XYZ file of C-alpha atoms in Angstrom:
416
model
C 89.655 152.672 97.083
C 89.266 152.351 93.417
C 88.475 148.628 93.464
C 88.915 147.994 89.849
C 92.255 149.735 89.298
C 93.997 148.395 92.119
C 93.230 144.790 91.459
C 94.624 145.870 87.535
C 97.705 147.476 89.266
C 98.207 144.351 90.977
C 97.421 142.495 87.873
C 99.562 144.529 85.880
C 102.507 144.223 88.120
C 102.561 140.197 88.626
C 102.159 139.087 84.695
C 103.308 141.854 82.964
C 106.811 143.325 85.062
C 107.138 139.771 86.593
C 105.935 137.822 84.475
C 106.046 134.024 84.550
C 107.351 132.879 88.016
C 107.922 128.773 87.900
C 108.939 127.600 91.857
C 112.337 128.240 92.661
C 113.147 131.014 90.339
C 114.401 135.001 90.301
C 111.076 136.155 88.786
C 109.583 133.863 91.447
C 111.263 135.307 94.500
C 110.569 138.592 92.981
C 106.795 137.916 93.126
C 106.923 136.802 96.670
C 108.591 140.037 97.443
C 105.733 142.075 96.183
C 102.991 140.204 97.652
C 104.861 140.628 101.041
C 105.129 144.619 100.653
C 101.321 145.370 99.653
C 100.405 142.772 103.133
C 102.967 145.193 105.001
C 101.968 148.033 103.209
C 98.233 146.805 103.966
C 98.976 147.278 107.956
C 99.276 143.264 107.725
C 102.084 141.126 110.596
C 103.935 139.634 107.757
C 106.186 136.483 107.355
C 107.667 133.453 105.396
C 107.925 130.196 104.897
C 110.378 129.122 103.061
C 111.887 125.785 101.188
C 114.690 124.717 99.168
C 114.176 123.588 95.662
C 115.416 122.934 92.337
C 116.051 126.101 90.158
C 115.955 124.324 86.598
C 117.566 126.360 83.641
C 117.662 125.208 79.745
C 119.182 127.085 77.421
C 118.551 125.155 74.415
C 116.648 122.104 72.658
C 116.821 120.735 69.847
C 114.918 117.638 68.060
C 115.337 116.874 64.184
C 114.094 114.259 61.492
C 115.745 113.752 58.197
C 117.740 117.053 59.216
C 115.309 119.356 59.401
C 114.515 120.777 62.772
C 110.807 120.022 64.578
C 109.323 122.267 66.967
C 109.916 121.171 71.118
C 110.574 122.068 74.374
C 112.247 120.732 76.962
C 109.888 119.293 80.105
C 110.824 121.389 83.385
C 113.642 119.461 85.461
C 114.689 117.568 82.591
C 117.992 116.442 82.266
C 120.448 117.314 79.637
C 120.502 114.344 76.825
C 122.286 114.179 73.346
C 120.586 110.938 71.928
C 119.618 109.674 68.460
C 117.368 106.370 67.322
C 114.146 105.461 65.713
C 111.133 106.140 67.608
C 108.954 103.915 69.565
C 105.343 105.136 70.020
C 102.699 103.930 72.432
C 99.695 105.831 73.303
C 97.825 103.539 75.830
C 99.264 102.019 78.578
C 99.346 98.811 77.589
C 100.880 99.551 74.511
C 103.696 100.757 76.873
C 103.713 97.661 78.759
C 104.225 95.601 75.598
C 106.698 98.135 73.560
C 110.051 97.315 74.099
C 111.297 100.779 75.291
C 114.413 100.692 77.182
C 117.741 102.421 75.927
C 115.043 103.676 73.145
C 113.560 106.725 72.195
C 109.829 106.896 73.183
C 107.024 108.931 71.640
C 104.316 109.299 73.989
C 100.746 110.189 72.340
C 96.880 109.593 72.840
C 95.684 108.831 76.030
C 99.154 108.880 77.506
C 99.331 112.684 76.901
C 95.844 113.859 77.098
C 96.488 116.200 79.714
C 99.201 116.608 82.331
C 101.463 114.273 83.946
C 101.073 114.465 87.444
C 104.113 114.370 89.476
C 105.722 111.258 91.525
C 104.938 112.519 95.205
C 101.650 114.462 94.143
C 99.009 114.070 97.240
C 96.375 116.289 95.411
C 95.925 114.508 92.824
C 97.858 111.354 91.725
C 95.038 108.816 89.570
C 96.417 105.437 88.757
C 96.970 105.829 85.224
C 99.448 108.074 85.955
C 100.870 106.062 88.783
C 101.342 103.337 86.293
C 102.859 105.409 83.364
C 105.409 106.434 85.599
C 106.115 103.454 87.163
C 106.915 102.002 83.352
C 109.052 104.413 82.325
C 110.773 104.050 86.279
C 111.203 100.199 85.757
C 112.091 100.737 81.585
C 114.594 103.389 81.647
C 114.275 104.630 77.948
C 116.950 106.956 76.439
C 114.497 109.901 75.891
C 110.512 110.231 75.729
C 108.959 112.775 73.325
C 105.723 113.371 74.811
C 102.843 114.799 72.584
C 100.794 117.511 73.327
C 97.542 116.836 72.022
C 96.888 120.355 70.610
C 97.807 122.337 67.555
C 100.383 124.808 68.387
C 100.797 123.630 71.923
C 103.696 123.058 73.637
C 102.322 122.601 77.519
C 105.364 120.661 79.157
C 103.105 117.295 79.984
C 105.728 116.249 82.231
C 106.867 118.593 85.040
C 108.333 116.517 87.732
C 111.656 116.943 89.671
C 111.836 113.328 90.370
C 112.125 112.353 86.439
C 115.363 111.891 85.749
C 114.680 110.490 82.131
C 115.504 113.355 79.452
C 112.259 114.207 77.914
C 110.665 117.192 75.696
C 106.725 117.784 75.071
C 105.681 118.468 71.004
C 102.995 120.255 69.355
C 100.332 117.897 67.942
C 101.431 118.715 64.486
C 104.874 117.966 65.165
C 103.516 114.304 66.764
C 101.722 113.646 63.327
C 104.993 114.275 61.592
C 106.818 111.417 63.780
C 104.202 108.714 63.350
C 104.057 109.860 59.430
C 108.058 109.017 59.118
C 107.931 106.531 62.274
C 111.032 104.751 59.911
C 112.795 107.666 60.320
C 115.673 107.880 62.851
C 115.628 111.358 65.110
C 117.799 113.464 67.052
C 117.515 114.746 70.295
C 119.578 117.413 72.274
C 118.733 119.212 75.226
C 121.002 121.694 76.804
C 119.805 121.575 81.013
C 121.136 122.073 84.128
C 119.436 121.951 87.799
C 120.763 124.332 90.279
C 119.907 124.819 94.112
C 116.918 127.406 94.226
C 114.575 128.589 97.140
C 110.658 129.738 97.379
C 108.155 131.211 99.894
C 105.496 131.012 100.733
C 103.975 134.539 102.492
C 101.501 134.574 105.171
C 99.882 138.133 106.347
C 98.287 138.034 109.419
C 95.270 140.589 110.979
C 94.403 139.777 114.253
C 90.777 139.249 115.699
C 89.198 139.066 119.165
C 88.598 135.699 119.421
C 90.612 132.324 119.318
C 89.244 131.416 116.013
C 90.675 132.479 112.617
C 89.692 132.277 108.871
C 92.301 131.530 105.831
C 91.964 133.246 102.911
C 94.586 131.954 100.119
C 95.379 132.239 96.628
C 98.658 131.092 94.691
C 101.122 132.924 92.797
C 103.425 130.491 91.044
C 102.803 129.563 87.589
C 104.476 126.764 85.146
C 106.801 127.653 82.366
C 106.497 130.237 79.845
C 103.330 131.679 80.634
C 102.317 134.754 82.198
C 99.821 133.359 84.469
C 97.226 135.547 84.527
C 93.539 133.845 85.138
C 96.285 130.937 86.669
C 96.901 132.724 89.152
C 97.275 136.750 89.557
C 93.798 137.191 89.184
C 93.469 134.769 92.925
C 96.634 136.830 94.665
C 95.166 140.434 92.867
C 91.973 139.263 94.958
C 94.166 138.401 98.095
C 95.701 141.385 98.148
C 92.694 143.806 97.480
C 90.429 142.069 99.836
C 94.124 142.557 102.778
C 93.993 146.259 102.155
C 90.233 146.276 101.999
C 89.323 143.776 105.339
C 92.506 144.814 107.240
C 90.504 148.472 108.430
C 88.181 146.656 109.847
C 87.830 144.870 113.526
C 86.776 140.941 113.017
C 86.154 138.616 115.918
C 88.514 135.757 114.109
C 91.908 136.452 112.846
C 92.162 136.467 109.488
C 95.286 135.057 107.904
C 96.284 135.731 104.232
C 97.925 133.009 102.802
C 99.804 133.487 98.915
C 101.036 130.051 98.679
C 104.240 130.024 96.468
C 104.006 126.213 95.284
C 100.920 125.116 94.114
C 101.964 124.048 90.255
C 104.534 121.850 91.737
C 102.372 120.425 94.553
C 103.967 119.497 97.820
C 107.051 122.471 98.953
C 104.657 125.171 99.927
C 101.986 122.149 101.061
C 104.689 120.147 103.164
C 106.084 124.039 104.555
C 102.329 125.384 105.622
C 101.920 121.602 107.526
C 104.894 121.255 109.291
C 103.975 124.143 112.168
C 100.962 121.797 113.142
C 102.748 118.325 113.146
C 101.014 117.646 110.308
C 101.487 115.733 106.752
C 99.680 115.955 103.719
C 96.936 113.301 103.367
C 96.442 111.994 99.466
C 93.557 112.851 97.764
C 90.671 110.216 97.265
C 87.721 110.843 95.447
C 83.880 110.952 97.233
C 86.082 111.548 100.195
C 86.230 114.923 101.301
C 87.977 115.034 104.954
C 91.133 112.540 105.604
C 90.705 113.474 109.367
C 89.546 115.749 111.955
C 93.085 117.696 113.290
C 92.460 119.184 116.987
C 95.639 121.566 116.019
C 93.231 122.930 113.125
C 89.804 123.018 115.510
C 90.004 127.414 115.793
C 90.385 127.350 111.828
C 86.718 128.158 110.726
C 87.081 127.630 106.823
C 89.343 128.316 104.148
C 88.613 130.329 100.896
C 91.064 129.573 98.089
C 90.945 131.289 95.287
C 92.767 129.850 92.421
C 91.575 130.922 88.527
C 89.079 133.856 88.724
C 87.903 136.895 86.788
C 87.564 134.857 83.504
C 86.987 137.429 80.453
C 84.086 135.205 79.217
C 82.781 132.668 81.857
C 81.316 133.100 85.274
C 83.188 132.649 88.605
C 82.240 129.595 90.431
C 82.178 128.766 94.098
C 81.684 125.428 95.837
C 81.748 124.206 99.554
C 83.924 121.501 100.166
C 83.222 119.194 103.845
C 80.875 122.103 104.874
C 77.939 121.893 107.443
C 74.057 122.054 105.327
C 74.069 125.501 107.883
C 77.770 126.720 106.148
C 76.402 125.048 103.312
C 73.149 127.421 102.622
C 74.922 130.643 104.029
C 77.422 130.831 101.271
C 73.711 130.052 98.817
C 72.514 132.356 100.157
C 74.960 135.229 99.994
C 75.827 134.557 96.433
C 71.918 133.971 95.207
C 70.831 137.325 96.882
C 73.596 139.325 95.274
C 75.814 137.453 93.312
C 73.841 135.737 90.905
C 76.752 136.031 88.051
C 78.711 133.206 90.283
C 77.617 130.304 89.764
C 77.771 126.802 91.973
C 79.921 124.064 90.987
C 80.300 120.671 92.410
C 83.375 120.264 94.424
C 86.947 119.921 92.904
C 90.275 118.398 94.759
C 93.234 120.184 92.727
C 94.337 123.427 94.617
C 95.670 124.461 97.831
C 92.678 124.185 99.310
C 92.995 120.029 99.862
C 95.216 120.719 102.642
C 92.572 121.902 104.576
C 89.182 120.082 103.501
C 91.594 117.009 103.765
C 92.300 117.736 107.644
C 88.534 118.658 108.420
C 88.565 122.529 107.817
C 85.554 123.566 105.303
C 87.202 124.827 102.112
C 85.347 127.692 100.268
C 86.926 127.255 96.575
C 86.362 129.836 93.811
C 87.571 129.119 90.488
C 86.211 130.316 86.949
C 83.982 128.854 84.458
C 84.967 129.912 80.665
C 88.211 130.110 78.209
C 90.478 129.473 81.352
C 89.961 125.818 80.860
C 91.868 125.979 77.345
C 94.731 128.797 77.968
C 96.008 127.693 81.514
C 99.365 126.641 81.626
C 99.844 128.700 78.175
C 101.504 131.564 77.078
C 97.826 132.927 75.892
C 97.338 132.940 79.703
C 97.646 136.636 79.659
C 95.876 139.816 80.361
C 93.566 140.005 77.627
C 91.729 137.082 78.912
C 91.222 139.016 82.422
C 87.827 141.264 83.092
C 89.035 144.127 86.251
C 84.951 144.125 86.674
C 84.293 139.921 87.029
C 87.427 140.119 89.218
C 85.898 142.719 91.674
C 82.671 141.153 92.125
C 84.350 137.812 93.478
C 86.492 140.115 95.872
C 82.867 141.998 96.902
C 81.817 137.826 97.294
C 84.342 137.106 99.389
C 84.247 140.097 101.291
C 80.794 139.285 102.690
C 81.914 135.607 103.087
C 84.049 136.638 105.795
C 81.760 139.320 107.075
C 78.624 136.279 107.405
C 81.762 134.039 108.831
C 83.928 136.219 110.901
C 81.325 135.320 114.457
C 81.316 131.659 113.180
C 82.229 128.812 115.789
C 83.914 125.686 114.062
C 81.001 123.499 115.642
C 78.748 125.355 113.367
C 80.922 125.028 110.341
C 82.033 121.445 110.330
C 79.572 118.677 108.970
């Protein structure tokens, strides 16, 4: 097998004939559909798992000042508004605590909008700030928020929750500067919506081994709004499905189970479907604590390796080992010191599907990518030019002899 080119044929296939594929959408489905035929194609016992879930449409937005039209988009599941008023701006969260907001239209900015929103519900990943901000705007009710992306050009949807039912677009930073410059200004807000019942998957190929004891190899293929989704993530499911075709000619003690999880932008359906089997529920995140419990229905599991934003056109993949034994620990050092020196260790990071695992006692192997990934994801410039076929290859060669040095592996010796 030509390594390369099938990982770009797979590449090629999710961002550019796809293309983006937000949870519970055609282009969506249509992913999962493809990932299912190369596992079956790949001599892999496929199957689903599937949820119900909003399928949010908008077919038009519009926000104006002094009648002239400002650049905005609509935040996914928001609801359909036609409001006008001046602005009220707060950009800490005590600002918002003292602004009187209700019936009004907010403009979020600052620290409020430095990055994204994290959903009501999240258990990844749910810090207080922005347990507070959305308890505010909960308890406040304003007409409409305007929330500022803070970044030229950039219209990243900062809020992306289906439990918001408050109308609410996302603005470039230029556009925010233009608000606060004419704060006395009344504007106009319209925002053409609609929520419809939708469906996702998640697809689970399965290889069988000779022993009871199985490793998880996963990788999402979801992506928000608007964006192709390239290093976020084909480049983890163009590894999935390389390393199927590649591991599944092989006999392996453990089973190995290919996971391409079909929610992990929106955090919970795919999380909440995957758990359910085992009688289990997702545990919330807390930092400097890696495992939430010890699950005897996870015990044969010997590790999970997620990979979720790799093959970076100009950074290094990275790798950490997440509630790992020292001997798990120094194996994976080991393998990618001796031949993988262009992957580099990082310290360990919650915000993937990998959580559900290291969060019910099952080591979590998580590659991501070190480089311009950090400033295109969740943006239309996520997109094939930012994508090296050769960086991608090595981390599928990586993971390949992870599973070869873990295959034999008891859980006893993997666990702390």
């Amino acid at each position: 097998m030509d390594l390369e080119r099938r990982i770009w044929e797979h590449m090629e296939r999710l961002c550019r004939d796809i293309g983006p594929r937000p949870v519970g959408s055609p282009a969506h489905r249509a992913a999962g559909a493809y990932i299912e035929s190369e596992m079956a194609g790949a001599g892999l016992a496929v199957r689903r798992q599937g949820w119900e879930c909003p399928d949010w449409h908008c077919d038009e937005t519009r926000l104006e000042q002094n009648g002239l039209p400002l650049r905005a988009a609509a935040n996914k599941y928001s609801p359909p508004c036609r409001v006008q008023g001046l602005p009220v701006f707060a950009e800490t969260l005590e600002q918002l605590d003292a602004a009187e907001i209700s019936g009004r239209i907010v403009v979020l900015a600052g620290a409020l909008t430095q990055g994204d929103v994290t959903p009501r519900g999240s258990v990844v990943y749910y810090p207080e700030a922005h347990r507070r901000l959305n308890d505010r705007l909960d308890a406040a009710r304003p007409a409409a928020m305007i929330a500022v992306a803070m970044r030229t050009g950039s219209v990243r949807r900062v809020f992306t929750d289906p439990h918001l039912t408050i109308p609410s677009v996302t603005v470039p930073a230029e556009v925010g500067a233009q608000l606060l410059r004419h704060r006395d200004a009344p504007v106009s807000l319209s925002i053409d919506s609609r929520s419809e019942p939708g469906s996702g998957y998640t697809v689970i190929g399965e290889i069988p081994g000779s022993a009871e004891t199985r490793l998880v190899l996963s990788a999402h293929y979801d992506t928000v709004l608007d964006t192709p989704g390239a290093i976020d993530n084909a480049s983890g499911v163009a590894a999935l499905l390389a390393l199927a075709e590649i591991l599944g000619q092989r006999p392996h003690s453990c089973s190995l189970e290919f996971a391409a999880f079909g929610a992990e932008e929106c955090g919970w359906y795919s999380l909440d479907a995957y758990l359910a089997p085992y009688g289990l529920q997702p545990i919330p995140a807390q930092w400097g604590r890696d495992v939430g419990e010890v699950s005897p229905a996870w015990l044969p599991i010997v590790a999970n390796i997620n990979m979720d934003g790799i093959g970076d056109l100009l950074g290094p993949t990275n790798v950490c080992v997440i509630a790992g034994s020292p001997a798990l620990q120094d194996r994976v050092e080991e393998i990618r010191g001796l031949r993988h020196p262009a992957i580099i260790r990082t310290a360990p990071w919650p915000a993937s599907d990998h959580h559900m695992f290291y969060s019910h006692g099952v080591p979590a192997i998580a590659l991501n990518c070190t480089g311009i990934a950090g400033y295109i994801n969740h943006e239309p410039e996520d997109s094939l030019e930012w994508v090296s076929a050769e960086r991608l290859a090595s981390a599928v060669r990586f993971v390949e002899e992870l599973v070869e040095a873990l295959h034999e592996a008891t859980p006893e010796w993997v666990r702390p």
